[in-house]
CSV table of C-alpha atoms and ligand atoms in Angstrom, one decimal:
chain,number,residue,atom,x,y,z
A,1391,MET,CA,0.0,0.0,0.0
A,1392,ASN,CA,1.3,3.4,-1.0
A,1393,ILE,CA,-0.4,6.5,0.5
A,1394,ASN,CA,-1.3,9.6,-1.5
A,1395,LYS,CA,1.9,11.5,-0.9
A,1396,ASN,CA,0.2,14.7,-2.1
A,1397,TYR,CA,-1.3,15.1,1.4
A,1398,GLU,CA,2.2,15.8,2.6
A,1399,ASN,CA,2.2,19.0,0.5
A,1400,LEU,CA,-0.9,20.4,2.2
A,1401,GLU,CA,-0.1,23.5,4.3
A,1402,GLN,CA,-1.3,23.2,7.9
A,1403,SER,CA,-3.7,26.0,8.7
A,1404,TYR,CA,-3.4,27.3,12.3
A,1405,LEU,CA,-5.5,30.3,11.5
A,1406,PHE,CA,-8.7,29.6,13.5
A,1407,SER,CA,-6.9,27.6,16.3
A,1408,THR,CA,-4.4,30.4,16.8
A,1409,ILE,CA,-7.3,33.0,17.0
A,1410,ALA,CA,-9.1,30.8,19.6
A,1411,LYS,CA,-5.9,30.4,21.6
A,1412,LYS,CA,-5.2,34.1,21.7
A,1413,VAL,CA,-8.8,35.0,22.5
A,1414,ASN,CA,-9.0,32.4,25.3
A,1415,GLU,CA,-5.8,33.7,26.8
A,1416,TYR,CA,-7.0,37.3,26.7
A,1417,ILE,CA,-10.3,36.4,28.4
A,1418,LYS,CA,-8.4,34.4,31.1
A,1419,ASN,CA,-6.3,37.5,31.9
A,1420,HIS,CA,-9.1,40.0,31.6
A,1421,PRO,CA,-12.3,38.3,33.0
A,1422,ASP,CA,-14.0,41.7,33.4
A,1423,LYS,CA,-13.8,42.7,29.7
A,1424,LYS,CA,-16.5,41.9,27.1
A,1425,VAL,CA,-15.0,40.4,24.0
A,1426,ILE,CA,-17.0,40.8,20.8
A,1427,ARG,CA,-16.5,38.4,18.0
A,1428,LEU,CA,-16.8,39.8,14.5
A,1429,GLY,CA,-14.8,37.0,12.9
A,1430,ILE,CA,-17.7,34.5,12.8
A,1431,GLY,CA,-17.7,32.7,9.4
A,1432,ASP,CA,-21.1,31.0,10.0
A,1433,VAL,CA,-24.7,32.1,10.0
A,1434,THR,CA,-26.3,32.6,13.4
A,1435,LEU,CA,-30.0,33.2,12.8
A,1436,PRO,CA,-32.2,30.1,13.0
A,1437,LEU,CA,-34.0,28.5,10.0
A,1438,CYS,CA,-37.2,30.3,9.0
A,1439,LYS,CA,-40.6,29.0,10.0
A,1440,VAL,CA,-41.8,27.8,6.6
A,1441,VAL,CA,-38.7,25.6,6.3
A,1442,VAL,CA,-39.1,24.2,9.8
A,1443,ASP,CA,-42.7,23.3,9.0
A,1444,ALA,CA,-41.7,21.6,5.8
A,1445,LEU,CA,-39.1,19.6,7.6
A,1446,HIS,CA,-41.6,18.5,10.3
A,1447,LYS,CA,-44.1,17.5,7.6
A,1448,ALA,CA,-41.5,15.4,5.7
A,1449,VAL,CA,-40.4,13.6,8.9
A,1450,ASP,CA,-44.1,12.6,9.5
A,1451,GLU,CA,-44.3,11.3,5.9
A,1452,MET,CA,-41.3,9.1,6.4
A,1453,GLY,CA,-43.0,7.4,9.4
A,1454,VAL,CA,-46.1,6.4,7.4
A,1455,GLN,CA,-46.2,3.3,5.1
A,1456,GLU,CA,-47.9,5.1,2.2
A,1457,THR,CA,-45.5,8.1,2.1
A,1458,PHE,CA,-42.3,6.5,3.2
A,1459,ARG,CA,-39.4,6.9,0.8
A,1460,GLY,CA,-36.1,5.0,0.4
A,1461,TYR,CA,-33.4,5.9,-2.1
A,1462,GLY,CA,-34.2,9.0,-4.1
A,1463,PRO,CA,-32.7,10.1,-7.4
A,1464,GLU,CA,-29.0,10.8,-6.9
A,1465,GLN,CA,-29.2,14.2,-8.6
A,1466,GLY,CA,-32.2,15.3,-6.5
A,1467,TYR,CA,-36.0,15.1,-6.5
A,1468,ASP,CA,-37.8,16.9,-9.4
A,1469,PHE,CA,-39.7,19.0,-7.0
A,1470,LEU,CA,-36.5,20.7,-5.7
A,1471,ARG,CA,-34.8,20.8,-9.1
A,1472,GLU,CA,-37.9,22.5,-10.5
A,1473,ALA,CA,-37.8,25.0,-7.6
A,1474,VAL,CA,-34.1,25.8,-8.4
A,1475,GLN,CA,-35.0,26.1,-12.1
A,1476,LYS,CA,-37.8,28.6,-11.3
A,1477,TYR,CA,-35.4,30.5,-9.0
A,1478,TYR,CA,-32.8,30.9,-11.9
A,1479,LYS,CA,-35.6,32.1,-14.1
A,1480,THR,CA,-36.1,35.1,-11.8
A,1481,HIS,CA,-32.5,36.0,-12.7
A,1482,HIS,CA,-33.3,35.5,-16.4
A,1483,VAL,CA,-31.3,32.3,-16.6
A,1484,GLU,CA,-33.0,29.3,-18.4
A,1485,LEU,CA,-31.9,25.9,-17.2
A,1486,ASP,CA,-33.0,22.4,-18.2
A,1487,LEU,CA,-33.7,20.1,-15.2
A,1488,ASP,CA,-30.9,17.7,-16.2
A,1489,GLU,CA,-28.4,20.6,-15.8
A,1490,ILE,CA,-29.3,20.9,-12.1
A,1491,PHE,CA,-27.7,18.6,-9.5
A,1492,ILE,CA,-28.8,18.7,-5.9
A,1493,SER,CA,-26.0,18.2,-3.4
A,1494,ASP,CA,-25.3,18.3,0.3
A,1495,GLY,CA,-23.5,21.6,0.0
A,1496,ALA,CA,-21.1,23.6,-2.2
A,1497,LYS,CA,-17.9,22.5,-0.4
A,1498,SER,CA,-18.3,18.8,-1.2
A,1499,ASP,CA,-19.1,19.5,-4.9
A,1500,LEU,CA,-16.3,22.0,-5.3
A,1501,GLY,CA,-14.0,19.2,-4.2
A,1502,ASN,CA,-15.8,16.3,-6.0
A,1503,ILE,CA,-15.9,18.0,-9.4
A,1504,LEU,CA,-12.2,17.6,-9.7
A,1505,ASP,CA,-12.8,13.9,-10.4
A,1506,LEU,CA,-13.7,15.0,-13.9
A,1507,PHE,CA,-10.3,16.7,-14.6
A,1508,ASP,CA,-6.9,15.3,-15.4
A,1509,LYS,CA,-4.1,15.7,-13.0
A,1510,ASP,CA,-2.0,17.7,-15.4
A,1511,ASN,CA,-4.4,20.7,-15.6
A,1512,ILE,CA,-3.1,24.0,-14.4
A,1513,VAL,CA,-5.3,25.6,-11.8
A,1514,LEU,CA,-5.7,29.3,-11.3
A,1515,VAL,CA,-7.1,30.6,-7.9
A,1516,PRO,CA,-7.2,34.1,-6.6
A,1517,ASP,CA,-5.0,35.1,-3.7
A,1518,PRO,CA,-6.4,35.7,-1.0
A,1519,VAL,CA,-8.6,32.6,-1.3
A,1520,TYR,CA,-11.2,30.3,0.2
A,1521,PRO,CA,-8.7,27.5,1.2
A,1522,VAL,CA,-10.9,24.7,-0.2
A,1523,TYR,CA,-9.9,25.5,-3.8
A,1524,VAL,CA,-6.2,25.2,-3.1
A,1525,ASP,CA,-6.3,22.2,-0.8
A,1526,THR,CA,-8.5,20.0,-3.0
A,1527,ASN,CA,-6.1,20.5,-5.9
A,1528,VAL,CA,-3.0,19.9,-3.8
A,1529,MET,CA,-4.5,16.6,-2.7
A,1530,ALA,CA,-4.9,15.6,-6.3
A,1531,GLY,CA,-1.3,16.7,-7.1
A,1532,ARG,CA,-2.3,19.5,-9.4
A,1533,LYS,CA,-0.2,22.6,-10.0
A,1534,VAL,CA,-1.8,25.8,-8.6
A,1535,VAL,CA,-1.0,29.3,-9.7
A,1536,PHE,CA,-2.4,32.5,-8.2
A,1537,ALA,CA,-4.2,35.5,-9.6
A,1538,ASN,CA,-3.2,38.5,-7.5
A,1539,ALA,CA,-6.0,40.3,-5.8
A,1540,ASN,CA,-4.9,43.5,-4.1
A,1541,GLY,CA,-5.7,47.1,-3.3
A,1542,GLU,CA,-4.9,48.2,-6.8
A,1543,ASN,CA,-7.6,46.0,-8.4
A,1544,GLU,CA,-9.9,46.4,-5.4
A,1545,PHE,CA,-9.5,42.6,-4.8
A,1546,LEU,CA,-11.0,41.7,-8.2
A,1547,PRO,CA,-8.1,40.3,-10.3
A,1548,MET,CA,-8.6,40.1,-14.1
A,1549,PRO,CA,-7.0,37.5,-16.4
A,1550,ASP,CA,-3.4,37.7,-17.3
A,1551,LYS,CA,-2.9,36.7,-21.0
A,1552,ASN,CA,0.6,35.4,-20.2
A,1553,ILE,CA,-0.8,32.8,-17.8
A,1554,LYS,CA,-2.4,29.8,-19.4
A,1555,ALA,CA,-4.8,28.2,-17.0
A,1556,ASP,CA,-7.1,25.2,-17.5
A,1557,ILE,CA,-9.2,25.3,-14.3
A,1558,ILE,CA,-10.2,28.8,-13.0
A,1559,TYR,CA,-11.9,29.4,-9.7
A,1560,ILE,CA,-14.0,32.6,-9.2
A,1561,CYS,CA,-16.0,33.4,-6.1
A,1562,SER,CA,-18.3,36.4,-6.3
A,1563,PRO,CA,-19.4,37.9,-3.9
A,1564,ASN,CA,-16.0,36.8,-2.6
A,1565,ASN,CA,-15.1,35.1,0.6
A,1566,PRO,CA,-12.9,36.5,2.3
A,1567,THR,CA,-12.9,39.9,0.7
A,1568,GLY,CA,-16.6,40.6,0.0
A,1569,ALA,CA,-15.7,42.0,-3.5
A,1570,VAL,CA,-18.2,41.5,-6.3
A,1571,TYR,CA,-17.5,41.2,-10.1
A,1572,ASN,CA,-19.8,43.1,-12.4
A,1573,LYS,CA,-21.0,41.7,-15.7
A,1574,GLU,CA,-18.3,43.3,-17.9
A,1575,GLN,CA,-15.6,41.9,-15.7
A,1576,LEU,CA,-17.0,38.4,-15.7
A,1577,LYS,CA,-17.4,38.6,-19.5
A,1578,VAL,CA,-13.6,39.2,-19.7
A,1579,TRP,CA,-13.0,36.0,-17.7
A,1580,ILE,CA,-15.5,34.1,-19.9
A,1581,ASP,CA,-13.7,35.2,-23.0
A,1582,TYR,CA,-10.3,34.3,-21.5
A,1583,ALA,CA,-11.6,30.8,-20.5
A,1584,LYS,CA,-13.0,30.2,-24.0
A,1585,ASN,CA,-9.8,31.3,-25.6
A,1586,ASN,CA,-7.8,28.9,-23.4
A,1587,ASN,CA,-10.3,26.0,-23.6
A,1588,ALA,CA,-10.5,26.3,-19.8
A,1589,ILE,CA,-13.3,25.7,-17.4
A,1590,ILE,CA,-14.5,28.3,-14.8
A,1591,LEU,CA,-15.7,26.9,-11.5
A,1592,PHE,CA,-18.0,29.7,-10.3
A,1593,ASP,CA,-18.8,29.8,-6.6
A,1594,SER,CA,-21.9,31.8,-6.0
A,1595,ALA,CA,-22.5,30.8,-2.3
A,1596,TYR,CA,-23.1,34.5,-1.5
A,1597,GLU,CA,-25.3,35.5,-4.4
A,1598,CYS,CA,-28.3,36.2,-2.1
A,1599,PHE,CA,-26.4,39.1,-0.6
A,1600,ILE,CA,-26.5,41.0,-4.0
A,1601,SER,CA,-29.1,43.7,-4.0
A,1602,ASP,CA,-28.1,45.6,-7.1
A,1603,GLU,CA,-30.1,44.5,-10.1
A,1604,ASP,CA,-27.1,45.1,-12.4
A,1605,LEU,CA,-24.7,42.8,-10.6
A,1606,PRO,CA,-24.7,39.2,-11.7
A,1607,ARG,CA,-26.1,36.6,-9.2
A,1608,SER,CA,-25.3,33.8,-11.6
A,1609,ILE,CA,-22.4,33.6,-14.1
A,1610,TYR,CA,-25.0,32.4,-16.6
A,1611,GLU,CA,-26.5,35.9,-16.8
A,1612,ILE,CA,-23.5,36.6,-19.0
A,1613,ASP,CA,-23.3,35.4,-22.7
A,1614,GLY,CA,-21.1,32.5,-23.3
A,1615,ALA,CA,-20.9,31.3,-19.7
A,1616,LYS,CA,-22.8,28.1,-20.5
A,1617,ASP,CA,-19.9,27.1,-22.8
A,1618,CYS,CA,-17.2,27.3,-20.1
A,1619,ALA,CA,-18.6,27.5,-16.6
A,1620,ILE,CA,-19.9,25.2,-13.8
A,1621,GLU,CA,-21.7,27.0,-11.0
A,1622,PHE,CA,-21.9,26.0,-7.3
A,1623,CYS,CA,-24.4,27.4,-4.9
A,1624,SER,CA,-25.9,26.3,-1.6
A,1625,LEU,CA,-28.6,27.3,0.9
A,1626,SER,CA,-25.9,27.6,3.6
A,1627,LYS,CA,-25.6,31.4,3.6
A,1628,THR,CA,-28.9,31.9,1.7
A,1629,ALA,CA,-31.2,30.3,4.2
A,1630,GLY,CA,-29.0,29.3,7.2
A,1631,PHE,CA,-28.5,25.7,6.0
A,1632,THR,CA,-24.8,25.4,7.2
A,1633,GLY,CA,-25.9,22.7,9.6
A,1634,THR,CA,-28.8,21.4,7.6
A,1635,ARG,CA,-26.8,20.8,4.3
A,1636,CYS,CA,-28.2,21.3,0.9
A,1637,GLY,CA,-26.8,22.9,-2.2
A,1638,TYR,CA,-27.0,22.7,-6.0
A,1639,THR,CA,-24.5,22.5,-8.8
A,1640,ILE,CA,-25.2,23.6,-12.4
A,1641,VAL,CA,-23.4,21.7,-15.2
A,1642,PRO,CA,-24.7,23.1,-18.5
A,1643,LYS,CA,-25.4,20.6,-21.4
A,1644,ASN,CA,-23.3,22.9,-23.6
A,1645,LEU,CA,-20.5,21.1,-21.7
A,1646,ASP,CA,-21.8,17.9,-23.1
A,1647,LYS,CA,-19.1,15.5,-21.9
A,1648,LEU,CA,-18.9,17.1,-18.4
A,1649,ASN,CA,-22.6,17.1,-17.8
A,1650,LYS,CA,-22.7,13.3,-18.6
A,1651,MET,CA,-19.5,12.6,-16.6
A,1652,TRP,CA,-20.9,14.5,-13.6
A,1653,LEU,CA,-24.1,12.5,-13.7
A,1654,ARG,CA,-22.0,9.3,-14.0
A,1655,ARG,CA,-19.8,10.4,-11.1
A,1656,GLN,CA,-22.7,11.3,-8.8
A,1657,THR,CA,-24.7,8.1,-9.5
A,1658,THR,CA,-21.6,6.1,-8.7
A,1659,LYS,CA,-20.3,7.9,-5.6
A,1660,PHE,CA,-23.4,9.7,-4.2
A,1661,ASN,CA,-26.8,8.5,-3.1
A,1662,GLY,CA,-28.5,11.9,-2.8
A,1663,VAL,CA,-29.6,14.4,-0.2
A,1664,PRO,CA,-32.2,13.2,2.4
A,1665,TYR,CA,-35.8,13.6,1.3
A,1666,ILE,CA,-36.6,15.5,4.5
A,1667,ILE,CA,-33.8,18.1,3.8
A,1668,GLN,CA,-34.9,18.5,0.2
A,1669,ARG,CA,-38.4,19.3,1.3
A,1670,GLY,CA,-37.0,21.9,3.7
A,1671,ALA,CA,-34.9,23.3,0.8
A,1672,GLU,CA,-38.0,23.4,-1.5
A,1673,ALA,CA,-39.7,25.6,1.1
A,1674,VAL,CA,-36.9,28.1,0.9
A,1675,PHE,CA,-37.8,28.7,-2.8
A,1676,SER,CA,-41.5,29.2,-2.0
A,1677,GLU,CA,-42.9,32.7,-2.0
A,1678,VAL,CA,-43.2,32.8,1.8
A,1679,GLY,CA,-39.7,31.2,2.1
A,1680,GLN,CA,-38.1,33.9,-0.1
A,1681,LYS,CA,-39.8,36.6,2.0
A,1682,GLU,CA,-38.7,35.0,5.3
A,1683,ILE,CA,-35.0,34.5,4.3
A,1684,LYS,CA,-34.8,38.0,3.0
A,1685,GLN,CA,-35.5,39.3,6.5
A,1686,ASN,CA,-32.5,37.3,7.8
A,1687,ILE,CA,-30.2,38.4,5.0
A,1688,ASN,CA,-31.2,42.0,5.5
A,1689,TYR,CA,-30.4,41.6,9.2
A,1690,TYR,CA,-26.8,40.6,8.3
A,1691,LYS,CA,-26.7,43.3,5.6
A,1692,GLU,CA,-27.6,46.0,8.1
A,1693,ASN,CA,-24.7,44.9,10.2
A,1694,ALA,CA,-22.4,45.0,7.2
A,1695,LYS,CA,-23.6,48.5,6.3
A,1696,LEU,CA,-22.9,49.7,9.9
A,1697,ILE,CA,-19.4,48.3,9.8
A,1698,SER,CA,-18.7,49.8,6.4
A,1699,GLU,CA,-20.1,53.2,7.4
A,1700,THR,CA,-18.0,53.2,10.6
A,1701,LEU,CA,-14.8,52.3,8.6
A,1702,LYS,CA,-15.6,55.2,6.2
A,1703,LYS,CA,-15.9,57.6,9.1
A,1704,CYS,CA,-12.5,56.4,10.4
A,1705,ASN,CA,-10.9,56.6,7.0
A,1706,ILE,CA,-10.1,52.9,6.9
A,1707,TRP,CA,-9.8,51.6,3.4
A,1708,HIS,CA,-12.0,48.6,2.7
A,1709,VAL,CA,-14.0,46.6,0.1
A,1710,GLY,CA,-17.1,44.4,0.6
A,1711,GLY,CA,-19.9,45.0,3.1
A,1712,LYS,CA,-22.4,46.0,0.5
A,1713,HIS,CA,-23.3,42.9,-1.4
A,1714,SER,CA,-21.7,40.5,1.0
A,1715,PRO,CA,-21.5,39.7,4.7
A,1716,TYR,CA,-17.8,40.2,4.7
A,1717,ILE,CA,-15.8,43.4,5.1
A,1718,TRP,CA,-12.1,43.4,4.1
A,1719,LEU,CA,-10.2,46.3,5.5
A,1720,LYS,CA,-6.6,47.6,5.2
A,1721,CYS,CA,-5.1,47.6,8.7
A,1722,PRO,CA,-4.6,51.2,9.9
A,1723,ASN,CA,-1.1,52.6,10.2
A,1724,ASN,CA,0.3,49.9,8.0
A,1725,MET,CA,0.0,47.3,10.7
A,1726,LYS,CA,0.4,43.7,9.7
A,1727,SER,CA,-2.6,41.4,9.9
A,1728,TRP,CA,-1.6,39.7,13.2
A,1729,GLU,CA,-0.3,42.9,14.7
A,1730,PHE,CA,-3.7,44.5,14.0
A,1731,PHE,CA,-5.5,41.4,15.5
A,1732,ASP,CA,-3.6,41.8,18.8
A,1733,TYR,CA,-4.0,45.6,18.8
A,1734,LEU,CA,-7.8,45.3,18.3
A,1735,LEU,CA,-8.2,42.6,20.9
A,1736,GLU,CA,-6.1,44.5,23.4
A,1737,ASN,CA,-7.7,48.0,22.8
A,1738,ALA,CA,-11.2,47.3,21.7
A,1739,GLN,CA,-11.8,43.7,22.7
A,1740,VAL,CA,-13.0,43.0,19.1
A,1741,VAL,CA,-12.0,39.8,17.3
A,1742,GLY,CA,-11.7,39.5,13.6
A,1743,THR,CA,-9.7,37.3,11.1
A,1744,PRO,CA,-6.2,38.2,10.0
A,1745,GLY,CA,-6.1,38.5,6.2
A,1746,ALA,CA,-2.7,36.9,6.1
A,1747,GLY,CA,-4.5,33.6,6.9
A,1748,PHE,CA,-6.1,33.6,3.4
A,1749,GLY,CA,-3.0,34.0,1.3
A,1750,GLN,CA,0.1,36.1,0.8
A,1751,ASN,CA,-1.8,39.0,-0.6
A,1752,GLY,CA,-3.9,39.1,2.6
A,1753,GLU,CA,-1.0,40.3,4.6
A,1754,GLY,CA,-1.8,43.8,6.0
A,1755,TYR,CA,-5.5,43.2,5.6
A,1756,PHE,CA,-8.3,42.0,8.0
A,1757,ARG,CA,-11.7,40.4,7.7
A,1758,LEU,CA,-14.8,41.4,9.7
A,1759,THR,CA,-18.1,39.6,9.3
A,1760,SER,CA,-21.7,40.7,9.8
A,1761,PHE,CA,-22.9,37.4,11.2
A,1762,GLY,CA,-22.9,38.7,14.8
A,1763,SER,CA,-25.9,40.2,16.6
A,1764,LYS,CA,-26.9,43.7,15.8
A,1765,GLU,CA,-26.3,44.8,19.5
A,1766,ASN,CA,-22.7,43.4,19.4
A,1767,THR,CA,-21.9,44.8,16.0
A,1768,LYS,CA,-23.1,48.3,17.2
A,1769,GLU,CA,-21.0,48.1,20.3
A,1770,ALA,CA,-18.0,46.9,18.4
A,1771,MET,CA,-18.3,49.8,16.0
A,1772,GLU,CA,-18.6,52.4,18.8
A,1773,ARG,CA,-15.3,51.0,20.1
A,1774,PHE,CA,-13.8,51.3,16.6
A,1775,GLU,CA,-14.9,55.0,16.4
A,1776,LYS,CA,-13.3,55.7,19.8
A,1777,LEU,CA,-10.1,54.1,18.7
A,1778,PHE,CA,-9.7,55.3,15.1
A,1779,ASN,CA,-11.8,58.4,14.5
B,2183,LIG,C1,-19.8,29.0,3.0
B,2183,LIG,C2,-19.2,28.9,1.7
B,2183,LIG,C3,-19.6,27.9,0.8
B,2183,LIG,C4,-20.8,27.0,1.2
B,2183,LIG,O1,-20.4,25.8,1.6
B,2183,LIG,P1,-21.4,24.7,2.0
B,2183,LIG,O2,-20.7,23.4,1.9
B,2183,LIG,O3,-22.6,24.7,1.0
B,2183,LIG,O4,-21.9,25.0,3.4
B,2183,LIG,C5,-19.1,27.8,-0.4
B,2183,LIG,N1,-18.1,28.6,-0.8
B,2183,LIG,C6,-17.6,29.6,0.0
B,2183,LIG,C7,-16.6,30.5,-0.5
B,2183,LIG,C8,-18.1,29.7,1.3
B,2183,LIG,O5,-17.7,30.7,2.1
């Protein structure tokens, strides 16, 4: 037996364990201080009522002979695929049902999709980056090159004609930076991909945070995308499904081979998302469901707006915070990411995430999130104003 040696090339990430260690140490030494966490990378509001009702109903169905269900279709029940199809139509994107694959979340599919690609492909990921894109490719022994996101391009890197990539990752609205591509910028990426015979893996996990009609919520809103892009989305951030688990992946039939291969891959290695969960997901796409989740998303967006407005008052450069739960700021006084982390904890008792943990270009930057409570976000921003304004 020989192990997959590529695992030895993975970089250990101590980001969140180091943060936890530093925060616990601080609390131990300052038991009287109230520490506010604005580094939360998970939703905090509960599932909405219409979803909970649908889940209960589905559980009851499973306990009755007449409505019990065993294995379902690997690619998802039609009722949910039809709901996803209708949802895309509201963004003016037409999809066939067999282009929609229901999954247990975007993270697994973003990793699993790599089954379809040869080891020798060159992978282009932005820096800073959601670590899953890099690590899944390192595990497979693929070469990863980086597209530089930085202050100059407002953390929206554009293609470099001198770099020939085969697999391109784009996340918009972006985690960790909150930056969002417009249609013209995505069109440039699509043209680049088509010229290189490359595939774009488009992560739209945060599309529901976009409130500007002109900004694309799906890459398929742009001409040509169906010839070169696979889209990954999930209900995790949209509807608080991070613990409930349901997502969807779109593999257009224009990518004939890939659509068939993905179906073959899923029917071989995956047995579908639980019926109960798919009924809960269906409820998200109902009229009432859309209304209820919007309230939760707006709650986070209000927090993001408050953070962004406070940073503006303090003259702290940042992106995100408008169509995203993330705010990516340049550390004041040219502090390094971890230096700023310590400074903020010590002087404002506010916890965020050092940008350096997301890639080389993250050094000197810092991520705040809007997933905390309104009260805590407000208090944290008052402390910011005292410290920096
Ligand atoms: C949260 C998140 C996802 C969603 O992952 P799930 O597996 O669906 O929970 C996908 N991509 C990014 C960049 C994320 O931050």
